Short mmCIF file of C-alpha atoms and ligand atoms in Angstrom, two decimals:
data_model
loop_
_atom_site.label_atom_id
_atom_site.label_comp_id
_atom_site.label_asym_id
_atom_site.label_seq_id
_atom_site.Cartn_x
_atom_site.Cartn_y
_atom_site.Cartn_z
CA MET L 184 43.22 -43.86 194.35
CA ASN L 185 44.09 -43.63 198.14
CA ALA L 186 47.92 -44.35 198.49
CA PRO L 187 48.53 -46.45 201.71
CA LEU L 188 50.46 -44.55 204.39
CA PRO L 189 53.79 -45.60 204.83
CA ALA L 190 54.58 -47.02 208.08
CA GLU L 191 56.31 -45.02 210.77
CA VAL L 192 60.00 -45.88 210.80
CA LEU L 193 62.37 -45.59 213.75
CA LYS L 194 66.17 -45.77 214.04
CA GLN L 195 65.99 -47.74 217.29
CA HIS L 196 68.92 -47.24 219.71
CA LEU L 197 70.37 -50.62 221.11
CA ILE L 198 73.16 -51.75 223.37
CA ASP L 199 75.27 -54.65 222.26
CA PRO L 200 75.06 -57.09 225.31
CA GLU L 201 78.16 -59.03 224.06
CA ILE L 202 80.30 -55.93 224.28
CA CYS L 203 78.75 -54.01 227.26
CA ILE L 204 80.77 -54.16 230.55
CA ARG L 205 77.78 -53.07 232.57
CA CYS L 206 79.62 -50.08 233.98
CA ASN L 207 76.39 -48.07 234.23
CA THR L 208 77.76 -45.02 232.59
CA CYS L 209 74.98 -44.78 229.97
CA GLU L 210 72.25 -45.06 232.65
CA GLU L 211 74.00 -42.36 234.75
CA THR L 212 74.57 -40.18 231.67
CA CYS L 213 71.22 -40.45 230.07
CA PRO L 214 69.38 -36.97 230.87
CA ILE L 215 65.89 -38.54 230.25
CA LYS L 216 66.38 -41.82 231.88
CA ALA L 217 65.81 -43.92 228.72
CA ILE L 218 68.30 -46.38 229.93
CA THR L 219 67.62 -49.27 232.38
CA HIS L 220 69.03 -52.58 233.47
CA ASP L 221 68.69 -55.93 235.28
CA SER L 222 71.29 -58.44 236.27
CA ASN L 223 71.47 -59.41 232.61
CA ASN L 224 71.64 -56.36 230.42
CA TYR L 225 71.55 -52.61 230.05
CA VAL L 226 68.72 -51.61 227.56
CA VAL L 227 67.29 -48.52 225.79
CA ASP L 228 63.59 -47.86 226.25
CA PRO L 229 62.48 -47.05 222.70
CA ASP L 230 59.44 -45.03 224.08
CA ILE L 231 61.61 -42.72 225.81
CA CYS L 232 64.82 -42.46 223.97
CA ASN L 233 64.94 -39.16 221.93
CA GLY L 234 68.34 -40.08 220.41
CA CYS L 235 70.07 -37.07 222.03
CA MET L 236 73.37 -38.98 221.93
CA ALA L 237 74.55 -37.97 225.48
CA CYS L 238 75.44 -41.44 226.36
CA VAL L 239 77.42 -42.37 223.34
CA PRO L 240 80.66 -40.74 223.76
CA PRO L 241 81.14 -41.63 227.50
CA CYS L 242 80.54 -45.52 226.80
CA PRO L 243 84.09 -47.00 227.27
CA THR L 244 83.56 -49.84 225.02
CA GLY L 245 81.12 -48.42 222.09
CA ALA L 246 78.61 -51.10 222.97
CA ILE L 247 75.98 -48.25 223.30
CA ASP L 248 76.62 -47.16 219.51
CA ASN L 249 74.13 -49.60 217.82
CA TRP L 250 71.14 -48.72 215.67
CA ARG L 251 68.46 -50.56 213.70
CA LEU L 252 65.84 -49.22 211.34
CA MET L 253 62.57 -50.57 212.54
CA VAL L 254 58.84 -50.03 211.96
CA ARG L 255 57.99 -48.24 215.06
CA ALA L 256 55.13 -50.56 216.01
CA GLU L 257 57.63 -53.27 216.09
CA ALA L 258 60.50 -51.85 217.92
CA TYR L 259 62.19 -54.17 220.45
CA GLY L 260 60.74 -53.57 223.89
CA VAL L 261 62.63 -53.39 227.17
CA GLN L 262 61.57 -56.70 228.44
CA GLU L 263 62.69 -58.51 225.17
CA GLN L 264 66.07 -56.64 225.20
CA LEU L 265 66.78 -57.70 228.80
CA GLY L 266 66.64 -61.23 227.70
CA TRP L 267 69.11 -61.04 224.82
CA GLU L 268 72.41 -62.62 224.74
CA GLU L 269 73.49 -60.90 221.50
CA LEU L 270 72.01 -58.25 219.18
CA PRO L 271 69.47 -59.31 216.64
CA GLY L 272 70.66 -58.89 212.99
CA GLU L 273 69.25 -55.97 210.65
CA LYS L 274 65.55 -56.81 209.58
CA ALA L 275 64.32 -55.99 206.07
CA LEU L 276 61.80 -53.18 206.36
CA PRO L 277 58.28 -53.95 204.96
CA GLU L 278 57.81 -52.41 201.60
CA MET L 279 55.52 -49.63 202.78
CA ALA L 280 58.02 -48.62 205.39
CA ALA L 281 60.90 -48.95 203.07
CA ALA L 282 58.97 -46.77 200.55
CA LEU L 283 59.71 -43.81 202.90
CA PRO L 284 62.74 -42.18 201.30
CA ALA L 285 65.78 -42.74 203.48
CA ASP L 286 66.21 -38.90 204.28
CA ASP L 287 62.65 -38.91 206.04
CA VAL L 288 63.76 -41.69 208.40
CA PRO L 289 64.37 -39.84 211.73
CA ALA L 290 67.94 -40.47 212.35
CA ALA L 291 68.33 -40.45 216.14
CA THR L 292 71.05 -37.87 215.74
CA ASP L 293 68.46 -35.61 214.09
CA LEU L 294 66.00 -35.82 216.77
CA ALA L 295 67.58 -33.74 219.63
CA ALA L 296 70.61 -31.51 219.88
CA PRO L 297 73.05 -33.56 222.33
CA ALA L 298 72.64 -32.14 225.91
CA PRO L 299 75.92 -30.23 226.02
CA PHE L 300 76.95 -31.23 229.65
CA SER L 301 74.66 -33.68 231.19
CA ALA L 302 77.56 -35.47 232.95
CA PRO L 303 79.58 -33.95 235.73
CA GLY L 304 82.89 -34.53 233.86
CA ALA L 305 84.10 -34.14 230.50
CA THR L 306 83.50 -36.69 227.68
CA VAL L 307 86.61 -35.72 225.78
CA PRO L 308 90.16 -36.34 226.90
CA PRO L 309 92.81 -33.67 227.64
CA TRP L 310 94.29 -32.05 224.31
CA SER L 311 97.68 -33.68 224.90
CA ALA L 312 96.37 -37.17 225.78
CA ALA L 313 98.11 -40.14 223.94
CA HIS L 314 95.71 -41.97 221.57
CA PRO L 315 94.33 -45.17 223.40
CA TYR L 316 93.69 -48.50 221.93
CA VAL L 317 90.22 -49.85 222.83
CA ASN L 318 88.48 -53.01 222.47
CA LEU L 319 91.35 -55.00 221.16
CA TYR L 320 89.92 -58.25 223.01
CA THR L 321 86.38 -59.01 223.32
CA HIS L 322 84.32 -61.88 225.00
CA LYS L 323 84.77 -63.79 221.72
CA THR L 324 88.44 -63.17 221.49
CA PRO L 325 89.76 -62.62 225.11
CA MET L 326 93.42 -62.45 225.83
CA THR L 327 95.01 -64.96 228.40
CA ALA L 328 97.17 -63.18 230.87
CA THR L 329 99.41 -64.81 233.52
CA VAL L 330 99.33 -63.81 237.25
CA VAL L 331 102.81 -62.68 238.23
CA GLY L 332 102.00 -61.07 241.60
CA ASN L 333 99.15 -61.02 244.09
CA TYR L 334 99.74 -59.20 247.42
CA ARG L 335 97.55 -57.45 250.02
CA VAL L 336 98.10 -53.64 250.11
CA THR L 337 96.00 -52.86 253.26
CA GLY L 338 96.73 -53.93 256.96
CA ALA L 339 96.17 -57.47 257.49
CA ASP L 340 94.06 -56.76 260.61
CA THR L 341 91.49 -54.61 258.89
CA GLU L 342 88.30 -55.22 257.04
CA SER L 343 89.44 -53.77 253.84
CA ASP L 344 90.98 -56.66 252.08
CA ILE L 345 92.71 -54.90 249.00
CA HIS L 346 95.10 -56.65 246.47
CA HIS L 347 97.73 -55.58 244.12
CA ILE L 348 97.50 -57.92 241.33
CA VAL L 349 99.97 -57.96 238.43
CA LEU L 350 98.98 -59.56 235.15
CA ASP L 351 101.67 -60.39 232.34
CA PHE L 352 100.80 -60.69 228.67
CA GLY L 353 104.05 -62.49 227.56
CA GLU L 354 104.67 -61.65 223.91
CA LEU L 355 101.23 -60.58 222.97
CA PRO L 356 100.13 -56.88 222.47
CA PHE L 357 98.03 -55.43 225.11
CA PRO L 358 98.80 -51.64 224.77
CA VAL L 359 97.36 -49.30 227.59
CA LEU L 360 97.43 -45.76 229.03
CA GLU L 361 96.98 -44.60 232.57
CA GLY L 362 93.26 -44.04 233.26
CA GLN L 363 92.22 -46.98 230.98
CA SER L 364 90.50 -50.14 232.31
CA ILE L 365 90.39 -53.79 231.35
CA GLY L 366 87.64 -56.26 231.69
CA ILE L 367 88.13 -59.65 233.66
CA LEU L 368 86.00 -62.76 232.76
CA PRO L 369 85.56 -64.74 235.78
CA PRO L 370 85.27 -68.54 235.40
CA GLY L 371 82.19 -70.60 235.85
CA LEU L 372 78.52 -69.70 235.40
CA ASP L 373 76.05 -67.47 236.85
CA ALA L 374 72.72 -68.37 238.59
CA GLN L 375 71.01 -68.63 235.11
CA GLY L 376 73.89 -70.93 234.03
CA ARG L 377 75.33 -68.33 231.64
CA PRO L 378 78.96 -67.32 231.66
CA HIS L 379 79.59 -64.48 234.10
CA HIS L 380 79.79 -60.92 232.58
CA ALA L 381 83.05 -59.22 232.40
CA ARG L 382 84.01 -56.92 235.56
CA GLN L 383 85.77 -53.61 234.77
CA TYR L 384 89.12 -52.63 236.75
CA SER L 385 91.10 -49.51 236.34
CA LEU L 386 94.73 -50.05 235.75
CA ALA L 387 97.07 -49.17 238.53
CA SER L 388 100.20 -49.21 236.56
CA PRO L 389 101.50 -46.77 233.76
CA ARG L 390 101.67 -47.37 230.11
CA ASP L 391 105.11 -48.93 230.13
CA GLY L 392 104.18 -51.69 232.62
CA GLU L 393 104.00 -52.24 236.28
CA ARG L 394 107.72 -52.95 236.00
CA ALA L 395 109.09 -50.49 233.46
CA GLY L 396 109.81 -52.07 230.19
CA TYR L 397 107.70 -55.14 230.95
CA ASN L 398 104.47 -56.22 229.04
CA ASN L 399 102.54 -56.25 232.30
CA LEU L 400 99.95 -54.16 234.21
CA SER L 401 98.50 -54.11 237.61
CA LEU L 402 95.18 -53.83 239.24
CA THR L 403 93.86 -52.72 242.64
CA VAL L 404 90.91 -55.09 243.70
CA LYS L 405 88.90 -55.10 246.97
CA ARG L 406 87.44 -58.25 248.04
CA VAL L 407 83.73 -57.60 248.05
CA THR L 408 81.97 -59.46 250.90
CA GLU L 409 79.00 -57.09 251.34
CA ASP L 410 76.71 -55.25 249.09
CA HIS L 411 76.14 -51.45 249.16
CA ALA L 412 73.60 -51.68 251.95
CA GLY L 413 75.93 -53.78 254.12
CA ALA L 414 74.31 -57.20 253.58
CA ALA L 415 76.59 -60.07 253.24
CA ALA L 416 77.40 -60.47 249.47
CA HIS L 417 80.02 -62.58 247.61
CA GLY L 418 81.71 -60.60 244.91
CA VAL L 419 82.19 -63.20 242.06
CA CYS L 420 85.13 -61.54 240.30
CA SER L 421 86.84 -59.78 243.32
CA ASN L 422 86.88 -62.99 245.27
CA TYR L 423 88.36 -64.72 242.23
CA LEU L 424 90.97 -62.20 241.50
CA CYS L 425 92.13 -61.81 245.24
CA ASP L 426 92.46 -65.64 245.44
CA LEU L 427 94.67 -66.13 242.48
CA ALA L 428 98.12 -67.71 242.73
CA LYS L 429 101.14 -66.89 240.74
CA ASN L 430 101.22 -68.43 237.35
CA ASP L 431 97.37 -68.66 237.36
CA LYS L 432 95.71 -67.89 233.92
CA VAL L 433 93.18 -65.07 233.63
CA GLN L 434 90.88 -64.29 230.69
CA VAL L 435 91.20 -60.46 229.92
CA ILE L 436 89.06 -58.30 227.51
CA GLY L 437 89.71 -54.53 226.54
CA PRO L 438 91.42 -52.07 227.03
CA PHE L 439 88.53 -49.69 227.71
CA GLY L 440 88.36 -45.94 228.07
CA HIS L 441 89.05 -43.16 225.70
CA THR L 442 88.44 -39.99 227.95
CA PHE L 443 89.84 -40.61 231.48
CA LEU L 444 93.24 -40.13 230.23
CA MET L 445 96.34 -38.04 231.49
CA PRO L 446 97.72 -34.96 229.69
CA ASN L 447 101.23 -35.19 227.98
CA HIS L 448 102.32 -31.77 227.58
CA PRO L 449 105.24 -30.44 229.70
CA ARG L 450 104.11 -28.81 233.08
CA ALA L 451 100.79 -30.11 233.02
CA ASN L 452 99.46 -30.41 236.68
CA LEU L 453 97.28 -33.10 238.11
CA ILE L 454 94.68 -32.99 240.77
CA MET L 455 93.86 -36.39 241.97
CA ILE L 456 90.90 -37.15 244.15
CA CYS L 457 90.14 -40.70 245.20
CA THR L 458 88.88 -43.08 247.74
CA GLY L 459 89.91 -46.60 248.36
CA THR L 460 90.46 -48.69 245.21
CA GLY L 461 89.75 -45.48 243.24
CA SER L 462 93.42 -44.84 243.90
CA ALA L 463 94.33 -47.31 241.03
CA PRO L 464 94.40 -44.58 238.32
CA MET L 465 96.02 -42.04 240.44
CA ARG L 466 98.86 -44.69 241.21
CA ALA L 467 99.32 -45.12 237.31
CA MET L 468 99.48 -41.44 236.61
CA THR L 469 101.81 -40.66 239.65
CA GLU L 470 104.07 -43.42 238.54
CA ARG L 471 104.31 -42.13 235.09
CA TYR L 472 105.18 -38.73 236.47
CA ARG L 473 107.78 -40.36 238.85
CA ARG L 474 109.61 -42.25 235.89
CA ARG L 475 109.95 -38.97 234.05
CA ILE L 476 111.07 -37.07 237.23
CA ASP L 477 114.51 -36.32 235.54
CA THR L 478 112.87 -34.69 232.48
CA GLY L 479 112.46 -31.80 234.51
CA GLU L 480 109.13 -31.45 232.64
CA ASN L 481 106.56 -32.49 235.31
CA GLY L 482 103.92 -30.18 236.46
CA ARG L 483 102.59 -30.35 240.18
CA LEU L 484 100.72 -33.22 241.58
CA LEU L 485 98.10 -32.59 244.19
CA LEU L 486 96.54 -35.68 245.78
CA PHE L 487 93.32 -35.98 247.96
CA PHE L 488 93.06 -39.70 249.10
CA GLY L 489 90.18 -40.85 251.42
CA ALA L 490 90.20 -44.02 253.42
CA ARG L 491 88.73 -45.26 256.66
CA THR L 492 92.11 -45.52 258.38
CA GLU L 493 95.81 -45.42 257.46
CA ARG L 494 95.89 -49.14 257.53
CA GLU L 495 92.95 -49.46 255.17
CA LEU L 496 94.51 -46.97 252.66
CA PRO L 497 96.11 -48.96 249.69
CA TYR L 498 99.79 -48.43 249.03
CA PHE L 499 100.12 -46.22 252.29
CA GLY L 500 103.81 -47.14 252.77
CA PRO L 501 105.09 -46.64 249.13
CA LEU L 502 102.89 -43.53 248.81
CA MET L 503 104.40 -41.75 251.98
CA LYS L 504 107.99 -42.57 250.55
CA LEU L 505 107.45 -40.35 247.69
CA PRO L 506 109.26 -37.00 247.93
CA ARG L 507 107.24 -34.07 249.37
CA ASP L 508 108.46 -32.00 246.48
CA PHE L 509 107.25 -34.48 243.90
CA ILE L 510 103.62 -34.84 245.11
CA ASP L 511 101.54 -32.92 247.64
CA ILE L 512 99.66 -35.69 249.53
CA ASN L 513 96.44 -35.00 251.58
CA LEU L 514 94.88 -37.99 253.41
CA ALA L 515 91.33 -37.94 254.45
CA LEU L 516 90.73 -40.54 257.09
CA SER L 517 87.01 -41.17 258.24
CA ARG L 518 87.45 -43.73 261.02
CA GLU L 519 90.69 -43.22 262.53
CA THR L 520 90.58 -43.46 266.43
CA GLY L 521 90.84 -40.04 268.15
CA GLN L 522 90.67 -38.08 265.03
CA PRO L 523 87.69 -36.20 263.47
CA LYS L 524 86.06 -37.96 260.45
CA ARG L 525 87.46 -36.45 257.29
CA TYR L 526 86.32 -36.79 253.67
CA VAL L 527 88.37 -35.80 250.74
CA GLN L 528 85.89 -32.72 250.03
CA ASP L 529 86.90 -31.37 253.51
CA LEU L 530 90.48 -31.33 252.58
CA ILE L 531 89.90 -29.76 249.30
CA ARG L 532 88.24 -26.80 251.16
CA GLU L 533 91.16 -26.92 253.61
CA ARG L 534 93.65 -26.57 250.79
CA ALA L 535 91.57 -23.91 248.98
CA ALA L 536 94.39 -21.57 248.14
CA SER L 537 96.45 -24.43 246.48
CA VAL L 538 93.43 -25.87 244.64
CA ARG L 539 92.54 -22.44 243.48
CA GLU L 540 95.98 -21.71 242.11
CA LEU L 541 95.98 -24.87 240.21
CA LEU L 542 92.57 -24.28 238.87
CA ALA L 543 93.57 -20.97 237.60
CA ASP L 544 96.16 -22.81 235.50
CA ARG L 545 94.87 -24.21 232.07
CA ASN L 546 97.65 -26.88 232.46
CA THR L 547 95.69 -28.54 235.19
CA CYS L 548 93.55 -31.62 234.99
CA ILE L 549 91.31 -32.97 237.56
CA TYR L 550 90.58 -36.75 238.21
CA VAL L 551 88.15 -38.16 240.54
CA CYS L 552 87.81 -41.84 241.12
CA GLY L 553 86.03 -43.97 243.78
CA LEU L 554 82.81 -44.13 245.62
CA LYS L 555 79.80 -42.68 243.61
CA GLY L 556 78.86 -40.77 246.63
CA MET L 557 81.83 -38.39 246.63
CA GLU L 558 80.91 -37.07 243.25
CA VAL L 559 78.43 -34.47 244.57
CA GLY L 560 80.57 -33.65 247.47
CA VAL L 561 83.71 -33.02 245.36
CA LEU L 562 81.86 -30.75 242.89
CA ASP L 563 80.37 -28.84 245.74
CA ALA L 564 83.92 -28.44 247.44
CA LEU L 565 85.39 -27.32 244.02
CA ARG L 566 82.57 -24.93 243.58
CA ASP L 567 83.00 -23.47 247.14
CA VAL L 568 86.69 -22.91 246.65
CA THR L 569 86.03 -21.32 243.04
CA VAL L 570 83.20 -19.05 244.42
CA GLN L 571 85.62 -17.93 247.35
CA GLY L 572 88.08 -16.82 244.98
CA GLY L 573 85.55 -14.52 243.27
CA GLN L 574 85.14 -16.66 240.19
CA ASP L 575 81.92 -18.00 238.52
CA TRP L 576 82.08 -22.03 239.10
CA SER L 577 79.53 -22.54 236.23
CA ILE L 578 81.85 -20.94 233.72
CA LEU L 579 84.98 -22.75 235.06
CA HIS L 580 83.04 -25.95 235.22
CA ASP L 581 81.91 -25.75 231.58
CA ALA L 582 85.55 -24.76 230.57
CA LEU L 583 86.85 -27.80 232.36
CA ARG L 584 84.46 -30.13 230.66
CA ARG L 585 84.77 -28.61 227.37
CA GLU L 586 88.69 -28.78 227.66
CA GLY L 587 88.68 -32.33 228.87
CA ARG L 588 90.13 -31.20 232.07
CA LEU L 589 87.64 -32.71 234.67
CA HIS L 590 87.17 -36.65 234.87
CA PHE L 591 84.99 -38.72 236.83
CA GLU L 592 85.13 -42.58 237.33
CA THR L 593 82.84 -43.49 240.21
CA TYR L 594 80.96 -46.70 241.06
P1 LIG O 777 83.26 -43.82 255.70
O1 LIG O 777 83.84 -44.14 256.81
O2 LIG O 777 82.18 -42.83 255.92
O3 LIG O 777 82.66 -45.05 255.05
P2 LIG O 777 85.55 -47.60 251.53
O4 LIG O 777 86.51 -47.98 252.63
O5 LIG O 777 84.14 -47.85 252.03
O6 LIG O 777 85.91 -47.90 250.13
O7 LIG O 777 85.52 -46.05 251.48
C1 LIG O 777 86.64 -45.19 251.45
C2 LIG O 777 86.44 -43.85 252.03
O8 LIG O 777 85.60 -43.04 251.39
C3 LIG O 777 86.04 -44.05 253.40
O9 LIG O 777 86.87 -43.17 254.37
C4 LIG O 777 84.65 -43.55 253.45
O10 LIG O 777 84.24 -43.04 254.70
C5 LIG O 777 84.73 -42.41 252.33
N1 LIG O 777 83.45 -41.94 251.94
C6 LIG O 777 82.18 -42.66 252.05
N2 LIG O 777 81.22 -41.80 251.37
C7 LIG O 777 81.84 -40.78 251.08
C8 LIG O 777 81.31 -39.72 250.43
N3 LIG O 777 80.10 -39.38 250.17
N4 LIG O 777 82.20 -38.68 249.97
C9 LIG O 777 83.51 -38.77 250.33
N5 LIG O 777 84.11 -39.87 250.98
C10 LIG O 777 83.38 -40.89 251.19
#
């Protein structure tokens, strides 16, 4: 008798559209371009994905970690997934497919060894990071916060309208760490008549609150009035946030992020490299250090901060008031009249000796946050500085990633 062949079974990799915050991390991380997106969803192409898992640890929400056993011929296609509002339930496999012993179903994790370092930064936190809470509040169970402050932190006469916004949670828990982010659900509907997706913002305040001992946090939000190509565009969430008044209510989800976290051990040094609103996590970490200054346990802080002009550099005034022996500040201004155009990577090269000294110390963690474009420039600068010191950058780079000491958050 000819036994029918069992149908080929696939462990299909899916992204939960209800939890995904559309941060693009998975698409950037995927080494074989199996992840794509449209204005609605991020999805995994079943014809390309080899289950290497490279995208799973970096996902800040865990939305990426969904799997369905499917007959391969019936796998959900890209177009179908792009239209989803929620994940479909588990399907019973047809008998023939189910007849395949469970051990024979190719688990995605068996298919390929994870690409060790497909991303430029670490996918693990520093060893002494505090344990973060993530996903306490979701689209279905958002938290309501109250606006207790909203003011502009860039010169009023400049194009960069950047706001410092303080949200208070009252008596309800919203525990966070420096380097984490939250999602904001803007009110109203999108062009398709659906509720807007959440937008992600990094915290600008430390774990014990914007005001120490208060159950609040702050965000640094730039009003978006043009797209990346410079064409006029209205940022739905940034405009909503920048226009909020005191006592307004905001729907918040999160917290998110379990790797871009600061070290907690004594004498840990931080190299912080940022542009514009990428300064938010640097402000949070710096403030954490400032509040602990009397412990005498702080390591060194070396900051590279890029902005068009001084007046467009968020928090310029308070930053310049910090004691010189507390933080080493290097401002890279790109459009200051009468000055040459400088980027953060130029200053990293100029301060090569200090950067090298800190890189040689295993207590040093590096954080990069801001424009996507600076990622390559910063890596090149760190490589040049290392090589000039007679060291092998690829060995150091691997160690920084393996030890959770090099972190990127770019957009
Ligand atoms: P530029 O004047 O060339 O735009 P923004 O104000 O747009 O948020 O940018 C913050 C700063 O980052 C600006 O000084 C901007 O310079 C700078 N910048 C732009 N592209 C890069 C890049 N590839 N690497 C480093 N800095 C950059």
